[in-house]
Short mmCIF file of C-alpha atoms in Angstrom, two decimals:
data_model
loop_
_atom_site.label_atom_id
_atom_site.label_comp_id
_atom_site.label_asym_id
_atom_site.label_seq_id
_atom_site.Cartn_x
_atom_site.Cartn_y
_atom_site.Cartn_z
CA MET R 442 4.88 -6.50 -0.81
CA LEU R 443 2.48 -4.07 -2.97
CA TYR R 444 -1.96 -7.65 -2.64
CA SER R 445 -24.66 -17.81 -1.26
CA ALA R 446 -53.13 -32.51 2.10
CA ILE R 447 -54.74 -33.14 -1.05
CA LYS R 448 -58.56 -33.51 0.24
CA ALA R 449 -59.90 -35.80 -2.33
CA VAL R 450 -58.14 -39.46 -2.55
CA THR R 451 -59.60 -39.74 -6.24
CA ASN R 452 -57.30 -36.53 -7.07
CA LYS R 453 -54.28 -37.52 -5.67
CA GLN R 454 -53.11 -39.51 -8.69
CA PRO R 455 -53.30 -36.56 -11.26
CA ILE R 456 -52.18 -34.48 -8.90
CA TYR R 457 -48.97 -36.66 -8.42
CA THR R 458 -48.77 -37.22 -11.84
CA THR R 459 -48.49 -33.29 -12.27
CA LEU R 460 -45.82 -33.03 -9.66
CA ALA R 461 -43.91 -35.74 -11.34
CA ALA R 462 -43.74 -33.96 -14.64
CA VAL R 463 -43.10 -30.41 -12.98
CA LEU R 464 -40.13 -32.27 -11.21
CA LEU R 465 -38.88 -33.83 -14.33
CA LEU R 466 -39.04 -30.67 -16.48
CA THR R 467 -36.99 -28.85 -13.56
CA THR R 468 -34.15 -31.65 -13.68
CA ALA R 469 -33.97 -31.48 -17.41
CA SER R 470 -33.72 -27.65 -17.35
CA SER R 471 -31.09 -27.98 -14.73
CA ALA R 472 -28.97 -30.27 -16.56
CA LEU R 473 -29.42 -28.20 -19.73
CA ALA R 474 -27.89 -25.23 -18.01
CA VAL R 475 -25.09 -27.05 -16.54
CA ALA R 476 -24.32 -28.36 -19.79
CA LYS R 477 -24.34 -25.01 -21.12
CA GLU R 478 -22.11 -23.50 -18.61
CA ALA R 479 -19.98 -26.46 -18.64
CA PRO R 480 -19.12 -27.73 -22.17
CA ALA R 481 -17.21 -31.25 -22.45
CA ILE R 482 -13.20 -30.86 -23.01
CA THR R 483 -12.52 -31.54 -26.61
CA LEU R 484 -8.87 -32.65 -26.04
CA GLN R 485 -8.25 -35.92 -28.24
CA ALA R 486 -6.14 -38.36 -26.32
CA SER R 487 -5.19 -40.25 -29.21
CA ASN R 488 -3.36 -36.97 -30.26
CA TYR R 489 -1.04 -37.01 -27.21
CA CYS R 490 -0.61 -40.73 -26.04
CA HIS R 491 1.42 -43.07 -28.07
CA GLY R 492 -0.13 -46.28 -28.79
CA ASP R 493 -3.30 -47.38 -27.55
CA LEU R 494 -4.70 -45.16 -24.78
CA GLN R 495 -6.05 -48.06 -22.72
CA THR R 496 -2.42 -49.48 -22.54
CA GLN R 497 -0.81 -46.34 -21.17
CA PRO R 498 0.04 -46.78 -17.38
CA SER R 499 -1.78 -44.72 -14.84
CA ALA R 500 0.21 -42.20 -12.74
CA TYR R 501 -1.89 -43.37 -10.05
CA LYS R 502 -4.68 -45.94 -9.28
CA TYR R 503 -7.74 -43.79 -9.76
CA GLN R 504 -6.80 -41.79 -12.54
CA SER R 505 -9.34 -41.11 -15.17
CA THR R 506 -9.01 -41.39 -18.93
CA GLN R 507 -9.45 -37.78 -19.20
CA GLN R 508 -6.48 -37.35 -16.70
CA ARG R 509 -4.55 -39.96 -18.44
CA ALA R 510 -4.73 -37.87 -21.64
CA LEU R 511 -3.69 -34.79 -20.02
CA SER R 512 -0.77 -36.70 -18.52
CA CYS R 513 0.35 -37.68 -22.20
CA LEU R 514 0.22 -33.89 -23.35
CA LEU R 515 2.24 -33.00 -20.49
CA THR R 516 5.03 -35.55 -21.49
CA GLN R 517 5.10 -34.17 -24.92
CA LEU R 518 5.41 -30.56 -23.19
CA GLN R 519 8.89 -31.38 -21.76
CA ALA R 520 10.69 -31.15 -24.70
CA TYR R 521 9.88 -27.45 -24.86
CA GLN R 522 11.11 -27.03 -21.29
CA GLN R 523 14.57 -27.51 -21.80
CA LYS R 524 17.42 -24.98 -21.73
CA ASP R 525 18.25 -25.18 -25.69
CA MET R 526 14.68 -23.70 -26.20
CA THR R 527 13.86 -20.06 -26.01
CA ALA R 528 12.64 -18.23 -22.92
CA GLN R 529 9.29 -17.76 -24.51
CA GLN R 530 9.18 -21.52 -25.42
CA GLN R 531 10.01 -22.60 -21.89
CA TYR R 532 7.33 -19.90 -20.39
CA LEU R 533 4.70 -21.17 -22.42
CA ALA R 534 5.47 -24.68 -21.68
CA TYR R 535 5.68 -24.34 -18.20
CA LYS R 536 2.14 -22.28 -18.48
CA ALA R 537 0.77 -25.20 -20.32
CA GLN R 538 1.97 -27.44 -17.69
CA ALA R 539 0.40 -25.31 -14.89
CA TRP R 540 -3.05 -25.49 -17.08
CA ILE R 541 -2.96 -29.11 -16.74
CA ASN R 542 -2.26 -29.37 -13.37
CA TYR R 543 -5.35 -27.23 -13.09
CA ALA R 544 -7.50 -29.34 -15.35
CA ILE R 545 -6.55 -32.61 -13.62
CA HIS R 546 -7.41 -31.12 -10.52
CA GLN R 547 -10.91 -29.90 -11.76
CA ASP R 548 -11.48 -33.41 -13.11
CA SER R 549 -10.33 -35.06 -9.97
CA ILE R 550 -13.03 -33.27 -8.10
CA ASN R 551 -15.82 -33.59 -10.67
CA SER R 552 -16.02 -30.03 -11.00
CA ARG R 553 -18.81 -28.82 -13.13
CA SER R 554 -17.15 -25.41 -13.66
CA PRO R 555 -16.15 -24.34 -17.10
CA ALA R 556 -12.56 -23.57 -15.50
CA GLY R 557 -11.12 -27.03 -16.20
CA THR R 558 -12.32 -27.15 -19.88
CA TYR R 559 -10.64 -23.83 -20.22
CA ALA R 560 -7.34 -25.08 -18.49
CA ALA R 561 -7.40 -27.85 -20.85
CA GLN R 562 -8.20 -26.21 -23.97
CA SER R 563 -5.21 -23.58 -23.20
CA ALA R 564 -2.61 -26.30 -22.44
CA GLU R 565 -3.74 -27.93 -25.99
CA THR R 566 -3.61 -24.47 -27.69
CA ILE R 567 -0.24 -23.85 -26.27
CA LEU R 568 1.46 -27.12 -27.09
CA GLN R 569 0.15 -26.79 -30.79
CA ALA R 570 1.52 -23.61 -31.23
CA LEU R 571 4.89 -25.16 -29.86
CA LYS R 572 4.68 -27.89 -32.33
CA ASN R 573 3.86 -25.85 -35.12
CA ASP R 574 6.31 -23.05 -34.39
CA THR R 575 4.07 -20.31 -33.89
CA ALA R 576 4.54 -19.86 -30.20
CA GLN R 577 5.53 -16.33 -31.10
CA ASP R 578 2.26 -15.46 -31.89
CA ILE R 579 0.81 -16.17 -28.62
CA SER R 580 0.48 -12.82 -26.62
CA LEU R 581 2.44 -12.65 -23.27
CA TYR R 582 -0.32 -10.76 -21.93
CA GLN R 583 -3.13 -13.01 -22.10
CA ASP R 584 -6.59 -11.65 -20.77
CA ILE R 585 -8.08 -13.11 -17.45
CA PRO R 586 -10.70 -15.49 -18.26
CA SER R 587 -14.46 -14.70 -17.53
CA ASP R 588 -14.41 -17.26 -14.85
CA SER R 589 -11.72 -15.63 -12.81
CA ALA R 590 -10.88 -11.71 -11.95
CA LEU R 591 -8.32 -9.56 -11.19
CA MET R 592 -7.47 -10.18 -7.50
CA ARG R 593 -4.44 -9.30 -5.53
CA PRO R 594 -3.47 -6.37 -7.92
CA ASP R 595 0.10 -6.05 -6.10
CA LEU R 596 0.94 -9.53 -7.39
CA TRP R 597 -0.63 -8.84 -10.79
CA ALA R 598 1.30 -5.46 -10.77
CA THR R 599 4.72 -7.40 -10.14
CA LEU R 600 4.05 -9.96 -12.96
CA SER R 601 3.22 -7.41 -15.84
CA ALA R 602 6.17 -5.19 -14.56
CA LEU R 603 8.66 -8.47 -14.74
CA LYS R 604 6.88 -9.38 -18.44
CA ASP R 605 7.93 -5.67 -19.65
CA SER R 606 11.24 -5.85 -18.34
CA ASP R 607 12.01 -9.36 -19.88
CA GLY R 608 11.69 -11.07 -16.66
CA ILE R 609 10.52 -14.19 -18.68
CA GLY R 610 14.48 -14.35 -20.01
CA THR R 611 15.56 -15.01 -16.21
CA ALA R 612 12.75 -17.05 -14.86
CA PRO R 613 10.33 -18.51 -17.06
CA ARG R 614 9.21 -21.14 -15.19
CA GLU R 615 8.30 -19.05 -12.14
CA MET R 616 6.57 -16.42 -14.25
CA ALA R 617 4.35 -19.21 -15.91
CA PHE R 618 3.31 -20.85 -12.62
CA SER R 619 2.56 -17.59 -10.92
CA GLU R 620 0.28 -16.37 -13.54
CA VAL R 621 -2.08 -19.65 -13.69
CA ALA R 622 -1.69 -19.55 -9.94
CA LEU R 623 -3.22 -16.09 -9.77
CA ILE R 624 -6.33 -17.16 -12.21
CA TRP R 625 -6.82 -20.09 -10.28
CA ALA R 626 -6.93 -18.56 -6.80
CA ALA R 627 -9.50 -16.00 -8.05
CA THR R 628 -11.57 -18.55 -9.54
CA ASN R 629 -11.63 -20.65 -6.11
CA GLN R 630 -12.47 -17.57 -4.57
CA CYS R 631 -15.62 -16.70 -6.75
CA GLU R 632 -16.75 -20.27 -6.61
CA ARG R 633 -16.42 -21.38 -3.08
CA GLY R 634 -14.73 -18.16 -1.07
CA SER R 635 -11.69 -16.76 0.02
CA ARG R 636 -10.82 -20.00 2.49
CA GLU R 637 -10.53 -21.80 -1.07
CA SER R 638 -8.10 -19.05 -2.54
CA GLY R 639 -5.38 -18.58 0.16
CA SER R 640 -3.32 -21.30 -0.76
CA HIS R 641 -2.94 -20.48 -4.43
CA PHE R 642 -2.39 -16.69 -3.77
CA ARG R 643 0.52 -17.72 -1.45
CA MET R 644 1.82 -20.20 -4.00
CA ALA R 645 1.61 -17.41 -6.80
CA ASP R 646 3.42 -14.86 -4.19
CA ARG R 647 6.43 -17.27 -3.61
CA TRP R 648 6.72 -18.01 -7.56
CA LEU R 649 6.82 -14.35 -8.05
CA GLU R 650 9.48 -13.88 -5.15
CA GLN R 651 11.39 -16.28 -6.91
CA ALA R 652 11.17 -14.44 -10.33
CA ARG R 653 11.74 -10.80 -9.13
CA GLU R 654 14.95 -12.36 -7.14
CA ALA R 655 16.12 -14.15 -10.31
CA TYR R 656 15.52 -10.68 -12.26
CA VAL R 657 17.36 -8.47 -9.26
CA ASN R 658 20.37 -10.88 -9.25
CA ALA R 659 20.89 -10.67 -13.04
CA HIS R 660 20.76 -6.89 -13.58
CA ASP R 661 22.20 -3.43 -11.81
CA SER R 662 20.80 -1.58 -9.75
CA ALA R 663 19.28 0.89 -12.15
CA THR R 664 17.64 -1.41 -14.02
CA ASN R 665 16.08 -2.78 -10.53
CA VAL R 666 15.19 0.73 -9.87
CA ALA R 667 13.18 0.83 -13.15
CA LEU R 668 11.56 -2.51 -12.26
CA GLU R 669 10.38 -1.30 -8.85
CA ASN R 670 8.81 2.01 -10.77
CA LEU R 671 7.07 0.03 -13.16
CA ILE R 672 5.32 -2.23 -10.51
CA VAL R 673 4.10 0.92 -8.93
CA ARG R 674 2.67 2.18 -12.36
CA TYR R 675 0.97 -1.18 -12.82
CA TYR R 676 -0.50 -1.15 -9.34
CA LYS R 677 -2.07 2.33 -9.66
CA GLN R 678 -3.68 0.95 -13.11
CA TYR R 679 -4.83 -2.34 -11.46
CA ALA R 680 -6.07 -1.29 -7.91
CA PRO R 681 -9.23 -0.12 -9.12
CA LEU R 682 -9.80 -3.32 -11.36
CA ASP R 683 -9.65 -5.40 -7.78
CA SER R 684 -12.84 -7.56 -7.80
CA SER R 685 -13.33 -6.69 -4.15
CA GLU R 686 -16.83 -8.38 -4.02
CA ASP R 687 -15.56 -11.64 -5.28
CA VAL R 688 -17.24 -11.35 -8.67
CA CYS R 689 -15.72 -13.19 -11.56
CA LYS R 690 -16.21 -11.58 -15.23
CA GLY R 691 -12.81 -11.59 -16.59
CA GLN R 692 -10.30 -8.60 -17.19
CA GLU R 693 -8.44 -7.79 -20.45
CA LEU R 694 -4.73 -6.95 -19.79
CA SER R 695 -2.18 -5.25 -21.81
CA SER R 696 1.24 -3.91 -21.72
CA ILE R 697 1.66 -0.39 -20.04
CA ALA R 698 3.56 0.85 -22.70
CA GLN R 699 0.80 -0.07 -25.51
#
């Protein structure tokens, strides 16, 4: 569908000392830069794991404490993914699940990218809103974060058109998973090239196809034609924003009707 020798022996010790000092300062500066780029995840395990965190069983042998905390958060989201919840609650709960999957992946590869922190904090924010019954205050048109970009404008156009057409009502899980997959794919492409993004773009494409199929099956032909026209309108708006140079700088998104 529409998608980088010393001559005097007596002078060696002072020079070596100076070089060592320079190396130490360089290393310290690099460490500070990394710390600035990737702040520590603030998620508190005690808020989401019942009982002593140390007694919670690991999902697999080498699961870190951070991943176990995220798994506890994931367990609490399941209550909001049930059919008796509204479509928006289900969509947000599944979106938080997708963010957690992203955060766990980033933790498992010891990534220094801020993407993992963003993902974990996004999931935590959603869960708190669901618990506090303020989910309606979360915009369905979340901006693309600064460590990602608008790539595959055809897929983003389909996603936004389905949101405008209440596609969340027919496929909340598919809509949520596709959105995070698009953000994840672009982040990977900016950080490590197109070879690292292909599988996630294909995943987003599959989720969107399922969402679109569910929508089409639930509506009449006139409504489906209106959806296709809206996809075209969104594509014309998004195509010039495509980050063709693989530069991630985020993107503000809103409904075309606003």
